[in-house]
Amino acid sequence: MKGKKTVFHFSLAISLALISIGIFAPKQLENFSNSSLGFIYNNLGWFILGSVFLFFAFCMHIGLSKFGHIRLGDDADRPEFKTSTWIAMLFSASIGISLVFWGVAEPVSYYIDPPFGKASSEQSAKLAMQFVYLHWGVSAWACYAVVGVSLAFFQFRKKLPSSLSSTFHPLVGDKIHGRFGKLIDIIVTLSIVIGIATSLGFGTLQVNSGMNYLWGIPVGFLTQVIIIAVVTVLYLGSSVSGLQSGMKHLSNLNMTLAFLLLAFMLVLGPTQSILKIFFQGIGDYAQNFIGMSFRTEPYSDGSWIGSWTLFYFGWWIAWAPLVGSFVARISKGRTIKEFMMGAIFIPVLGSFLWFAVMGGSAIDLIQNQGQTAIANAVSSDVTSALFKFFEYFPMSTFLSILAMVLVLIFFITSADSAIFVLGMISENGNPNPSHSTKIIWGVIIAAVSAVLIMTGGLSGLQSALVATSIPLAILMLFMCYSTYKGLTNELKIMSAKNQQPVTVKNKVISKKA
């Protein structure tokens, strides 16, 4: 593992092998990943829950303590992007496409099948929003922030390569440039490829479902391959155009369209109920955060927690290298306190509002107006739930088209950020990877998405993605310790600089902090 392109070649070879297995042995792959998932849920669920809570506690500690004023870069550096654009890029590159997919389906799923209590009741409606907020709240963004702040600190402050292995420098020193570092980068690369491929597969299925709903275009592999091909060309074009132009403009467009859709639904929907649901959900979430975060259901089979909470927490851990690396890349010049407040709480409020508007409106239609067709759609085909929901509002066709456009752009921005991060890792932490490397990874991601859809192995690789959360969680716990050591040493260096004597007109005085 001494070559400059070792990470690229090994990761590419394993990705191609994964594609081959998906084509020739999809059932075996799915069975293996599902059995791995079952083992994790039954034996290591407590570890996933505990790790995620520790990530949140770590983020709050370094953000609000003496470490908070340390800048992610040199002391003279200032943010590359204005705050509104930075937040838009955070949102677009991470969970935007998933919010559109699950905005209606997930709250309704919890309403008709709650973690406890009577289904399809007032209690299950409250629990639905409470647990949606848990799954999409600060716990998710803390996973991203741990990786983001660690990499940004070592990359911009300590001038190390833009690779996750750099975050372990206080623990292993220059071994990050050897086999140890390359092994970490290969694991991270594979988790990114699997993660983005499964999410893009979801996006393709939902767009195809919307096209079938609106225009009768058949749901099938050929249509889905065409969708993937078109979007691949678009996100490769965006990536080649550069972070400043392509990603920046797409992210701003994303946020504009998302707010437009939210505004329509807020005005057209039960506005007062939505606002009540939003504030009630935040209150219930804050009040029960600790209990929900450690809920393992040891006195029952724990199937609901395993299917939802552990799945989501494992998903966020598995996505952390991708989103965290991208967040680090766009956060140069911000202080750690600013980073934590912006990267955790602001996107969370946006997610909460989205679910209150979409999911809250859907539950209101079912609970208060008896429109059970939405619940039936969620039970039978989650990809069509959003479009079935729009039927109950004016301009339903326009809303459906707007949602599909939003999915496509989120699709592009997610893939754009993924191939950018893959390019950085593949080129030993190069912050500006070559176009050829990004194009290769873009094509690989498209191929993996197509193969998953063709073989029906999407659910199997989702399980495989969560299975990767265990080794990644272990790495991230060590990353927290390593980052804490690095920040502690940095404070000592800063203090020593401020205490250095300065000669003025043959007199020696001491700097004051």
Short mmCIF file of C-alpha atoms in Angstrom, two decimals:
data_model
loop_
_atom_site.label_atom_id
_atom_site.label_comp_id
_atom_site.label_asym_id
_atom_site.label_seq_id
_atom_site.Cartn_x
_atom_site.Cartn_y
_atom_site.Cartn_z
CA MET A 1 0.00 0.00 0.00
CA LYS A 2 2.76 2.45 -0.81
CA GLY A 3 1.54 3.85 -4.14
CA LYS A 4 0.12 7.32 -4.45
CA LYS A 5 -3.07 5.90 -5.95
CA THR A 6 -3.41 2.92 -3.62
CA VAL A 7 -6.66 4.15 -2.08
CA PHE A 8 -8.13 4.88 -5.50
CA HIS A 9 -7.17 1.52 -7.03
CA PHE A 10 -8.21 -0.63 -4.06
CA SER A 11 -11.52 1.21 -3.60
CA LEU A 12 -12.28 1.09 -7.30
CA ALA A 13 -11.55 -2.64 -7.46
CA ILE A 14 -13.80 -3.40 -4.48
CA SER A 15 -16.57 -1.20 -5.93
CA LEU A 16 -16.40 -3.07 -9.23
CA ALA A 17 -16.48 -6.38 -7.34
CA LEU A 18 -19.57 -5.15 -5.48
CA ILE A 19 -21.26 -4.33 -8.78
CA SER A 20 -20.42 -7.81 -10.07
CA ILE A 21 -21.82 -9.50 -6.96
CA GLY A 22 -24.97 -7.41 -7.28
CA ILE A 23 -25.42 -8.65 -10.84
CA PHE A 24 -24.56 -12.34 -10.39
CA ALA A 25 -25.50 -13.05 -6.77
CA PRO A 26 -28.01 -10.45 -5.57
CA LYS A 27 -29.86 -12.78 -3.18
CA GLN A 28 -26.71 -13.97 -1.46
CA LEU A 29 -25.56 -10.39 -1.01
CA GLU A 30 -28.92 -9.36 0.41
CA ASN A 31 -29.08 -12.36 2.75
CA PHE A 32 -25.59 -11.68 4.07
CA SER A 33 -26.24 -8.00 4.69
CA ASN A 34 -29.62 -8.70 6.31
CA SER A 35 -28.11 -11.29 8.65
CA SER A 36 -25.38 -8.80 9.56
CA LEU A 37 -28.05 -6.20 10.23
CA GLY A 38 -30.00 -8.59 12.46
CA PHE A 39 -26.87 -9.37 14.49
CA ILE A 40 -26.16 -5.67 14.98
CA TYR A 41 -29.71 -4.88 16.10
CA ASN A 42 -29.81 -7.77 18.55
CA ASN A 43 -26.34 -7.41 20.02
CA LEU A 44 -24.93 -3.95 19.34
CA GLY A 45 -27.92 -1.63 19.30
CA TRP A 46 -26.90 -0.19 22.66
CA PHE A 47 -23.49 0.66 21.18
CA ILE A 48 -25.00 2.59 18.27
CA LEU A 49 -27.33 4.57 20.56
CA GLY A 50 -24.58 5.32 23.06
CA SER A 51 -22.11 6.36 20.37
CA VAL A 52 -24.52 8.83 18.77
CA PHE A 53 -25.27 10.44 22.13
CA LEU A 54 -21.53 10.75 22.86
CA PHE A 55 -21.03 12.43 19.47
CA PHE A 56 -23.66 15.02 20.38
CA ALA A 57 -22.15 15.58 23.83
CA PHE A 58 -18.68 15.98 22.31
CA CYS A 59 -19.92 18.55 19.78
CA MET A 60 -21.63 20.59 22.47
CA HIS A 61 -18.58 20.47 24.71
CA ILE A 62 -16.05 21.73 22.19
CA GLY A 63 -18.52 24.23 20.74
CA LEU A 64 -19.43 25.87 24.04
CA SER A 65 -16.15 25.48 25.94
CA LYS A 66 -12.77 27.18 25.65
CA PHE A 67 -12.22 25.39 22.33
CA GLY A 68 -15.09 27.27 20.70
CA HIS A 69 -13.06 30.32 19.67
CA ILE A 70 -10.45 28.26 17.76
CA ARG A 71 -10.75 29.05 14.06
CA LEU A 72 -10.85 26.26 11.47
CA GLY A 73 -7.92 27.72 9.58
CA ASP A 74 -5.37 30.39 10.27
CA ASP A 75 -6.35 33.20 12.62
CA ALA A 76 -6.60 35.57 9.66
CA ASP A 77 -8.85 33.25 7.61
CA ARG A 78 -12.52 34.15 7.15
CA PRO A 79 -15.40 32.04 5.77
CA GLU A 80 -15.24 31.30 2.04
CA PHE A 81 -19.03 31.30 1.70
CA LYS A 82 -21.57 33.62 3.24
CA THR A 83 -23.67 32.04 5.98
CA SER A 84 -26.89 31.64 3.96
CA THR A 85 -25.03 29.87 1.12
CA TRP A 86 -23.10 27.75 3.63
CA ILE A 87 -26.34 26.57 5.26
CA ALA A 88 -27.90 25.88 1.86
CA MET A 89 -24.90 23.75 0.90
CA LEU A 90 -25.04 21.89 4.22
CA PHE A 91 -28.68 21.06 3.70
CA SER A 92 -28.52 20.22 0.00
CA ALA A 93 -25.51 17.96 0.17
CA SER A 94 -26.71 15.88 3.10
CA ILE A 95 -30.33 14.94 3.81
CA GLY A 96 -32.31 17.03 1.33
CA ILE A 97 -33.23 14.16 -0.99
CA SER A 98 -34.23 11.98 1.98
CA LEU A 99 -36.47 14.71 3.40
CA VAL A 100 -38.46 14.83 0.17
CA PHE A 101 -38.73 11.04 0.08
CA TRP A 102 -39.74 10.55 3.73
CA GLY A 103 -41.49 13.88 4.44
CA VAL A 104 -44.96 12.34 4.26
CA ALA A 105 -44.23 8.63 4.45
CA GLU A 106 -42.32 8.46 7.75
CA PRO A 107 -44.68 10.42 10.05
CA VAL A 108 -47.67 8.54 8.61
CA SER A 109 -45.84 5.22 9.11
CA TYR A 110 -45.36 6.03 12.80
CA TYR A 111 -48.96 7.19 13.10
CA ILE A 112 -50.36 3.87 11.84
CA ASP A 113 -47.64 1.78 13.54
CA PRO A 114 -46.37 3.64 16.64
CA PRO A 115 -43.52 2.45 18.90
CA PHE A 116 -46.07 1.89 21.66
CA GLY A 117 -49.70 2.71 22.45
CA LYS A 118 -52.78 2.66 20.26
CA ALA A 119 -52.30 3.04 16.50
CA SER A 120 -54.07 5.76 14.48
CA SER A 121 -54.88 7.78 17.59
CA GLU A 122 -54.13 11.18 19.07
CA GLN A 123 -51.32 9.60 21.09
CA SER A 124 -49.75 7.98 18.02
CA ALA A 125 -49.97 11.31 16.17
CA LYS A 126 -47.91 12.98 18.91
CA LEU A 127 -45.47 10.08 19.05
CA ALA A 128 -45.08 10.18 15.28
CA MET A 129 -43.70 13.72 15.26
CA GLN A 130 -41.70 13.14 18.43
CA PHE A 131 -39.81 10.18 16.98
CA VAL A 132 -39.43 11.79 13.54
CA TYR A 133 -37.72 14.70 15.29
CA LEU A 134 -35.48 12.24 17.16
CA HIS A 135 -34.42 10.50 13.95
CA TRP A 136 -33.78 13.73 12.01
CA GLY A 137 -32.67 15.95 14.89
CA VAL A 138 -29.43 16.89 16.57
CA SER A 139 -28.29 13.27 16.82
CA ALA A 140 -28.01 12.98 13.03
CA TRP A 141 -26.22 16.29 12.57
CA ALA A 142 -23.86 15.59 15.47
CA CYS A 143 -22.54 12.56 13.54
CA TYR A 144 -21.80 14.83 10.60
CA ALA A 145 -20.35 17.57 12.79
CA VAL A 146 -17.87 15.25 14.53
CA VAL A 147 -16.28 14.31 11.23
CA GLY A 148 -16.62 17.82 9.80
CA VAL A 149 -14.99 19.71 12.66
CA SER A 150 -12.22 17.13 13.08
CA LEU A 151 -11.25 17.13 9.42
CA ALA A 152 -11.55 20.92 9.08
CA PHE A 153 -9.32 21.46 12.12
CA PHE A 154 -6.55 19.14 10.95
CA GLN A 155 -6.85 20.15 7.31
CA PHE A 156 -7.03 23.92 7.62
CA ARG A 157 -5.45 24.60 11.01
CA LYS A 158 -2.75 21.91 11.08
CA LYS A 159 -2.21 21.76 7.26
CA LEU A 160 -2.65 17.99 6.95
CA PRO A 161 -4.16 16.25 3.87
CA SER A 162 -7.94 16.32 3.29
CA SER A 163 -8.40 12.68 4.29
CA LEU A 164 -10.16 11.18 7.28
CA SER A 165 -6.91 9.50 8.27
CA SER A 166 -5.50 12.96 9.09
CA THR A 167 -7.83 13.23 12.07
CA PHE A 168 -5.85 10.48 13.84
CA HIS A 169 -2.53 12.33 13.72
CA PRO A 170 -2.37 13.08 17.48
CA LEU A 171 -2.74 9.33 18.13
CA VAL A 172 -0.56 7.68 15.47
CA GLY A 173 1.59 10.52 14.14
CA ASP A 174 3.05 10.08 10.67
CA LYS A 175 1.49 6.62 10.34
CA ILE A 176 -1.47 8.41 8.77
CA HIS A 177 0.64 8.55 5.61
CA GLY A 178 1.25 4.79 5.63
CA ARG A 179 -0.84 1.63 5.58
CA PHE A 180 -2.93 2.63 8.58
CA GLY A 181 -4.09 5.82 6.92
CA LYS A 182 -4.77 4.19 3.58
CA LEU A 183 -6.85 1.44 5.20
CA ILE A 184 -9.03 4.05 6.90
CA ASP A 185 -9.44 5.96 3.64
CA ILE A 186 -10.46 2.78 1.78
CA ILE A 187 -13.13 1.98 4.39
CA VAL A 188 -14.43 5.55 4.20
CA THR A 189 -14.46 5.52 0.39
CA LEU A 190 -16.52 2.33 0.25
CA SER A 191 -19.04 3.63 2.80
CA ILE A 192 -19.48 6.78 0.69
CA VAL A 193 -20.01 4.81 -2.53
CA ILE A 194 -22.60 2.51 -0.93
CA GLY A 195 -24.33 5.36 0.90
CA ILE A 196 -24.77 7.67 -2.05
CA ALA A 197 -25.76 4.82 -4.37
CA THR A 198 -28.62 3.71 -2.13
CA SER A 199 -29.89 7.27 -1.69
CA LEU A 200 -29.71 7.97 -5.41
CA GLY A 201 -31.58 4.73 -5.96
CA PHE A 202 -34.37 5.99 -3.70
CA GLY A 203 -34.47 9.27 -5.59
CA THR A 204 -34.73 7.49 -8.93
CA LEU A 205 -37.61 5.33 -7.73
CA GLN A 206 -39.52 8.33 -6.44
CA VAL A 207 -39.04 10.36 -9.63
CA ASN A 208 -40.17 7.38 -11.70
CA SER A 209 -43.22 6.98 -9.46
CA GLY A 210 -44.06 10.67 -9.89
CA MET A 211 -43.71 10.47 -13.68
CA ASN A 212 -46.02 7.45 -13.71
CA TYR A 213 -48.53 9.24 -11.49
CA LEU A 214 -48.59 12.41 -13.59
CA TRP A 215 -48.04 11.23 -17.14
CA GLY A 216 -48.44 7.48 -17.14
CA ILE A 217 -44.77 6.80 -17.89
CA PRO A 218 -44.22 3.14 -16.97
CA VAL A 219 -42.39 2.22 -13.80
CA GLY A 220 -39.52 0.01 -14.90
CA PHE A 221 -35.81 -0.49 -15.15
CA LEU A 222 -35.45 1.18 -18.56
CA THR A 223 -37.09 4.38 -17.38
CA GLN A 224 -35.01 4.37 -14.23
CA VAL A 225 -31.76 3.88 -16.15
CA ILE A 226 -32.66 6.84 -18.37
CA ILE A 227 -33.30 8.96 -15.25
CA ILE A 228 -29.96 7.91 -13.78
CA ALA A 229 -28.15 8.63 -17.07
CA VAL A 230 -29.63 12.12 -17.40
CA VAL A 231 -28.89 13.02 -13.80
CA THR A 232 -25.37 11.59 -14.06
CA VAL A 233 -24.60 13.93 -16.93
CA LEU A 234 -25.99 16.83 -14.90
CA TYR A 235 -24.07 16.14 -11.70
CA LEU A 236 -20.84 15.46 -13.57
CA GLY A 237 -21.27 18.79 -15.33
CA SER A 238 -21.90 20.50 -12.02
CA SER A 239 -18.86 18.86 -10.44
CA VAL A 240 -16.54 19.75 -13.31
CA SER A 241 -17.72 23.37 -13.21
CA GLY A 242 -16.29 23.64 -9.69
CA LEU A 243 -17.48 24.09 -6.12
CA GLN A 244 -17.77 27.86 -6.31
CA SER A 245 -20.04 27.97 -9.35
CA GLY A 246 -21.87 24.66 -9.77
CA MET A 247 -22.51 23.50 -6.22
CA LYS A 248 -23.07 26.99 -4.87
CA HIS A 249 -25.74 27.90 -7.42
CA LEU A 250 -27.48 24.53 -7.24
CA SER A 251 -27.61 24.68 -3.44
CA ASN A 252 -29.14 28.16 -3.50
CA LEU A 253 -31.66 27.00 -6.11
CA ASN A 254 -32.43 24.00 -3.92
CA MET A 255 -33.25 26.12 -0.92
CA THR A 256 -35.36 28.50 -2.99
CA LEU A 257 -37.45 25.65 -4.40
CA ALA A 258 -37.72 23.93 -1.01
CA PHE A 259 -38.96 27.13 0.64
CA LEU A 260 -41.35 27.68 -2.27
CA LEU A 261 -42.85 24.21 -1.79
CA LEU A 262 -43.04 24.70 1.98
CA ALA A 263 -44.71 28.10 1.54
CA PHE A 264 -47.32 26.63 -0.79
CA MET A 265 -48.09 23.80 1.62
CA LEU A 266 -48.13 26.08 4.64
CA VAL A 267 -50.65 28.40 2.97
CA LEU A 268 -52.73 25.73 1.24
CA GLY A 269 -52.65 23.30 4.13
CA PRO A 270 -54.01 23.51 7.70
CA THR A 271 -51.73 26.42 8.67
CA GLN A 272 -52.72 26.66 12.33
CA SER A 273 -52.45 22.90 12.82
CA ILE A 274 -49.02 22.86 11.15
CA LEU A 275 -47.68 25.57 13.46
CA LYS A 276 -49.10 23.79 16.49
CA ILE A 277 -47.57 20.51 15.37
CA PHE A 278 -44.20 22.20 14.81
CA PHE A 279 -44.01 23.71 18.30
CA GLN A 280 -45.61 20.73 20.05
CA GLY A 281 -43.14 18.40 18.35
CA ILE A 282 -40.14 20.48 19.42
CA GLY A 283 -41.40 20.55 23.01
CA ASP A 284 -42.04 16.80 23.14
CA TYR A 285 -38.68 16.11 21.52
CA ALA A 286 -36.75 18.34 23.94
CA GLN A 287 -38.59 16.95 26.96
CA ASN A 288 -38.03 13.30 26.03
CA PHE A 289 -34.69 13.56 24.21
CA ILE A 290 -32.61 11.61 26.76
CA GLY A 291 -35.14 8.80 27.16
CA MET A 292 -35.68 8.37 23.43
CA SER A 293 -31.96 8.49 22.70
CA PHE A 294 -31.34 5.49 24.99
CA ARG A 295 -34.56 3.55 24.31
CA THR A 296 -33.58 -0.09 23.66
CA GLU A 297 -36.81 -1.91 24.69
CA PRO A 298 -35.01 -4.71 26.62
CA TYR A 299 -38.31 -6.17 27.87
CA SER A 300 -39.79 -6.72 24.41
CA ASP A 301 -38.54 -7.85 21.02
CA GLY A 302 -37.47 -4.28 20.18
CA SER A 303 -38.50 -4.69 16.54
CA TRP A 304 -39.79 -1.13 16.16
CA ILE A 305 -36.62 0.43 17.58
CA GLY A 306 -34.53 -1.89 15.44
CA SER A 307 -36.45 -1.10 12.26
CA TRP A 308 -36.46 2.66 12.73
CA THR A 309 -34.27 4.27 15.43
CA LEU A 310 -31.28 1.94 15.15
CA PHE A 311 -31.60 1.94 11.38
CA TYR A 312 -31.54 5.73 11.21
CA PHE A 313 -28.75 6.17 13.74
CA GLY A 314 -26.68 3.58 11.89
CA TRP A 315 -27.51 5.36 8.64
CA TRP A 316 -26.28 8.73 9.95
CA ILE A 317 -23.04 7.18 11.18
CA ALA A 318 -22.51 5.52 7.82
CA TRP A 319 -23.17 8.81 6.01
CA ALA A 320 -20.92 10.82 8.35
CA PRO A 321 -17.69 10.44 6.33
CA LEU A 322 -19.38 11.78 3.19
CA VAL A 323 -21.30 14.67 4.69
CA GLY A 324 -18.64 15.47 7.27
CA SER A 325 -15.90 15.65 4.63
CA PHE A 326 -17.95 17.96 2.47
CA VAL A 327 -18.97 20.13 5.44
CA ALA A 328 -15.30 20.43 6.38
CA ARG A 329 -14.40 21.52 2.85
CA ILE A 330 -16.89 24.43 2.88
CA SER A 331 -16.27 25.55 6.49
CA LYS A 332 -12.76 26.98 6.33
CA GLY A 333 -12.41 30.18 8.34
CA ARG A 334 -15.29 29.60 10.77
CA THR A 335 -14.77 29.20 14.51
CA ILE A 336 -15.64 25.90 16.14
CA LYS A 337 -18.50 27.54 18.03
CA GLU A 338 -19.92 29.03 14.85
CA PHE A 339 -19.48 25.70 13.09
CA MET A 340 -21.36 23.75 15.76
CA MET A 341 -24.23 26.18 16.08
CA GLY A 342 -24.65 26.40 12.33
CA ALA A 343 -24.02 22.79 11.36
CA ILE A 344 -26.24 21.23 14.03
CA PHE A 345 -29.12 23.47 15.07
CA ILE A 346 -30.04 25.45 11.94
CA PRO A 347 -30.45 22.44 9.62
CA VAL A 348 -32.38 20.67 12.39
CA LEU A 349 -34.94 23.47 12.59
CA GLY A 350 -35.32 23.30 8.81
CA SER A 351 -35.91 19.55 8.98
CA PHE A 352 -38.44 19.93 11.80
CA LEU A 353 -40.39 22.53 9.84
CA TRP A 354 -40.38 20.31 6.74
CA PHE A 355 -41.84 17.35 8.62
CA ALA A 356 -44.38 19.53 10.41
CA VAL A 357 -45.62 20.93 7.09
CA MET A 358 -45.58 17.69 5.07
CA GLY A 359 -46.04 14.92 7.62
CA GLY A 360 -48.11 17.00 10.02
CA SER A 361 -50.53 17.96 7.25
CA ALA A 362 -50.82 14.31 6.17
CA ILE A 363 -51.60 13.13 9.70
CA ASP A 364 -54.14 15.96 10.06
CA LEU A 365 -55.87 14.78 6.88
CA ILE A 366 -56.07 11.23 8.20
CA GLN A 367 -56.82 11.93 11.87
CA ASN A 368 -59.20 14.88 11.56
CA GLN A 369 -60.62 14.51 8.05
CA GLY A 370 -60.73 10.76 7.61
CA GLN A 371 -58.61 10.67 4.42
CA THR A 372 -57.20 7.18 4.96
CA ALA A 373 -56.03 6.83 1.33
CA ILE A 374 -52.74 8.45 2.32
CA ALA A 375 -52.17 5.81 5.01
CA ASN A 376 -52.97 3.07 2.49
CA ALA A 377 -50.49 4.57 0.01
CA VAL A 378 -47.75 4.62 2.65
CA SER A 379 -48.46 0.99 3.52
CA SER A 380 -48.41 -0.17 -0.11
CA ASP A 381 -45.82 2.03 -1.86
CA VAL A 382 -43.91 4.76 -0.04
CA THR A 383 -42.60 6.21 -3.33
CA SER A 384 -46.15 7.30 -4.27
CA ALA A 385 -47.15 8.66 -0.83
CA LEU A 386 -46.04 12.23 -1.54
CA PHE A 387 -47.99 12.44 -4.81
CA LYS A 388 -51.09 10.89 -3.25
CA PHE A 389 -50.81 13.51 -0.50
CA PHE A 390 -50.76 16.37 -3.05
CA GLU A 391 -54.14 15.22 -4.42
CA TYR A 392 -55.85 16.88 -1.47
CA PHE A 393 -54.56 20.35 -2.32
CA PRO A 394 -55.10 22.85 -5.14
CA MET A 395 -52.52 22.85 -7.95
CA SER A 396 -51.62 19.24 -7.15
CA THR A 397 -49.95 18.73 -10.54
CA PHE A 398 -47.77 21.80 -10.05
CA LEU A 399 -46.81 20.65 -6.54
CA SER A 400 -45.92 17.18 -7.82
CA ILE A 401 -43.73 18.60 -10.59
CA LEU A 402 -42.07 20.98 -8.14
CA ALA A 403 -41.34 18.08 -5.78
CA MET A 404 -39.81 16.00 -8.58
CA VAL A 405 -37.60 18.88 -9.68
CA LEU A 406 -36.53 19.30 -6.06
CA VAL A 407 -35.68 15.59 -5.81
CA LEU A 408 -33.62 15.80 -9.01
CA ILE A 409 -31.64 18.82 -7.84
CA PHE A 410 -31.07 17.29 -4.41
CA PHE A 411 -30.03 14.18 -6.33
CA ILE A 412 -27.46 16.22 -8.25
CA THR A 413 -26.08 18.11 -5.24
CA SER A 414 -25.74 14.93 -3.16
CA ALA A 415 -23.87 13.15 -5.94
CA ASP A 416 -21.82 16.29 -6.61
CA SER A 417 -20.62 16.45 -3.02
CA ALA A 418 -19.98 12.69 -2.95
CA ILE A 419 -17.73 12.56 -6.01
CA PHE A 420 -15.90 15.67 -4.77
CA VAL A 421 -15.13 13.97 -1.45
CA LEU A 422 -14.24 10.71 -3.18
CA GLY A 423 -11.87 12.65 -5.42
CA MET A 424 -10.16 14.27 -2.42
CA ILE A 425 -9.65 10.95 -0.65
CA SER A 426 -8.52 9.16 -3.84
CA GLU A 427 -5.83 11.77 -4.44
CA ASN A 428 -4.33 11.61 -0.94
CA GLY A 429 -6.29 14.54 0.45
CA ASN A 430 -6.05 16.87 -2.54
CA PRO A 431 -8.59 19.67 -1.78
CA ASN A 432 -9.07 20.21 -5.51
CA PRO A 433 -9.22 16.74 -7.10
CA SER A 434 -8.83 16.28 -10.84
CA HIS A 435 -11.83 16.13 -13.16
CA SER A 436 -10.88 12.67 -14.38
CA THR A 437 -10.99 11.18 -10.87
CA LYS A 438 -14.34 12.80 -10.14
CA ILE A 439 -15.79 11.58 -13.44
CA ILE A 440 -14.69 7.99 -12.75
CA TRP A 441 -16.36 8.02 -9.34
CA GLY A 442 -19.46 9.66 -10.80
CA VAL A 443 -19.83 6.85 -13.32
CA ILE A 444 -19.20 4.21 -10.63
CA ILE A 445 -21.93 5.67 -8.42
CA ALA A 446 -24.38 5.70 -11.33
CA ALA A 447 -23.49 2.09 -12.17
CA VAL A 448 -23.97 0.93 -8.57
CA SER A 449 -27.36 2.67 -8.40
CA ALA A 450 -28.47 1.06 -11.66
CA VAL A 451 -27.31 -2.40 -10.59
CA LEU A 452 -29.09 -2.12 -7.24
CA ILE A 453 -32.35 -1.21 -8.93
CA MET A 454 -31.95 -3.91 -11.59
CA THR A 455 -31.25 -6.69 -9.12
CA GLY A 456 -33.68 -5.58 -6.46
CA GLY A 457 -30.80 -5.48 -4.02
CA LEU A 458 -31.44 -1.94 -2.82
CA SER A 459 -32.76 -3.05 0.56
CA GLY A 460 -29.84 -5.43 0.95
CA LEU A 461 -27.29 -2.70 0.42
CA GLN A 462 -29.16 -0.41 2.75
CA SER A 463 -28.59 -3.10 5.35
CA ALA A 464 -24.94 -3.33 4.34
CA LEU A 465 -24.66 0.43 4.76
CA VAL A 466 -25.93 0.22 8.33
CA ALA A 467 -23.59 -2.71 8.98
CA THR A 468 -20.67 -0.41 8.16
CA SER A 469 -21.79 1.86 11.01
CA ILE A 470 -20.14 -0.34 13.65
CA PRO A 471 -16.51 0.02 12.47
CA LEU A 472 -17.19 3.65 11.54
CA ALA A 473 -18.63 4.39 15.00
CA ILE A 474 -15.48 2.94 16.58
CA LEU A 475 -13.31 5.09 14.32
CA MET A 476 -15.39 8.18 15.13
CA LEU A 477 -15.07 7.60 18.89
CA PHE A 478 -11.28 7.50 18.52
CA MET A 479 -11.60 10.55 16.25
CA CYS A 480 -13.29 12.44 19.09
CA TYR A 481 -10.45 11.57 21.46
CA SER A 482 -7.82 12.45 18.85
CA THR A 483 -9.49 15.78 18.08
CA TYR A 484 -9.74 16.62 21.77
CA LYS A 485 -6.00 16.00 22.12
CA GLY A 486 -5.31 18.11 19.06
CA LEU A 487 -7.45 20.99 20.30
CA THR A 488 -5.86 20.84 23.76
CA ASN A 489 -2.39 21.05 22.22
CA GLU A 490 -3.55 23.90 19.99
CA LEU A 491 -4.69 25.92 23.00
CA LYS A 492 -1.25 25.44 24.55
CA ILE A 493 0.40 26.68 21.35
CA MET A 494 -1.92 29.69 21.19
CA SER A 495 -1.26 30.49 24.85
CA ALA A 496 2.49 30.24 24.35
CA LYS A 497 2.31 32.63 21.38
CA ASN A 498 0.37 35.13 23.44
CA GLN A 499 2.95 34.88 26.22
CA GLN A 500 5.98 35.44 23.96
CA PRO A 501 8.15 38.42 24.90
CA VAL A 502 8.25 41.28 22.40
CA THR A 503 11.15 43.76 22.14
CA VAL A 504 10.13 47.41 21.83
CA LYS A 505 12.87 50.08 21.87
CA ASN A 506 15.33 47.80 23.66
CA LYS A 507 12.73 46.91 26.29
CA VAL A 508 11.30 43.45 26.70
CA ILE A 509 7.60 43.22 27.44
CA SER A 510 5.23 40.27 27.43
CA LYS A 511 2.25 39.88 25.16
CA LYS A 512 -1.06 39.78 26.90
CA ALA A 513 -3.60 37.20 25.89
#
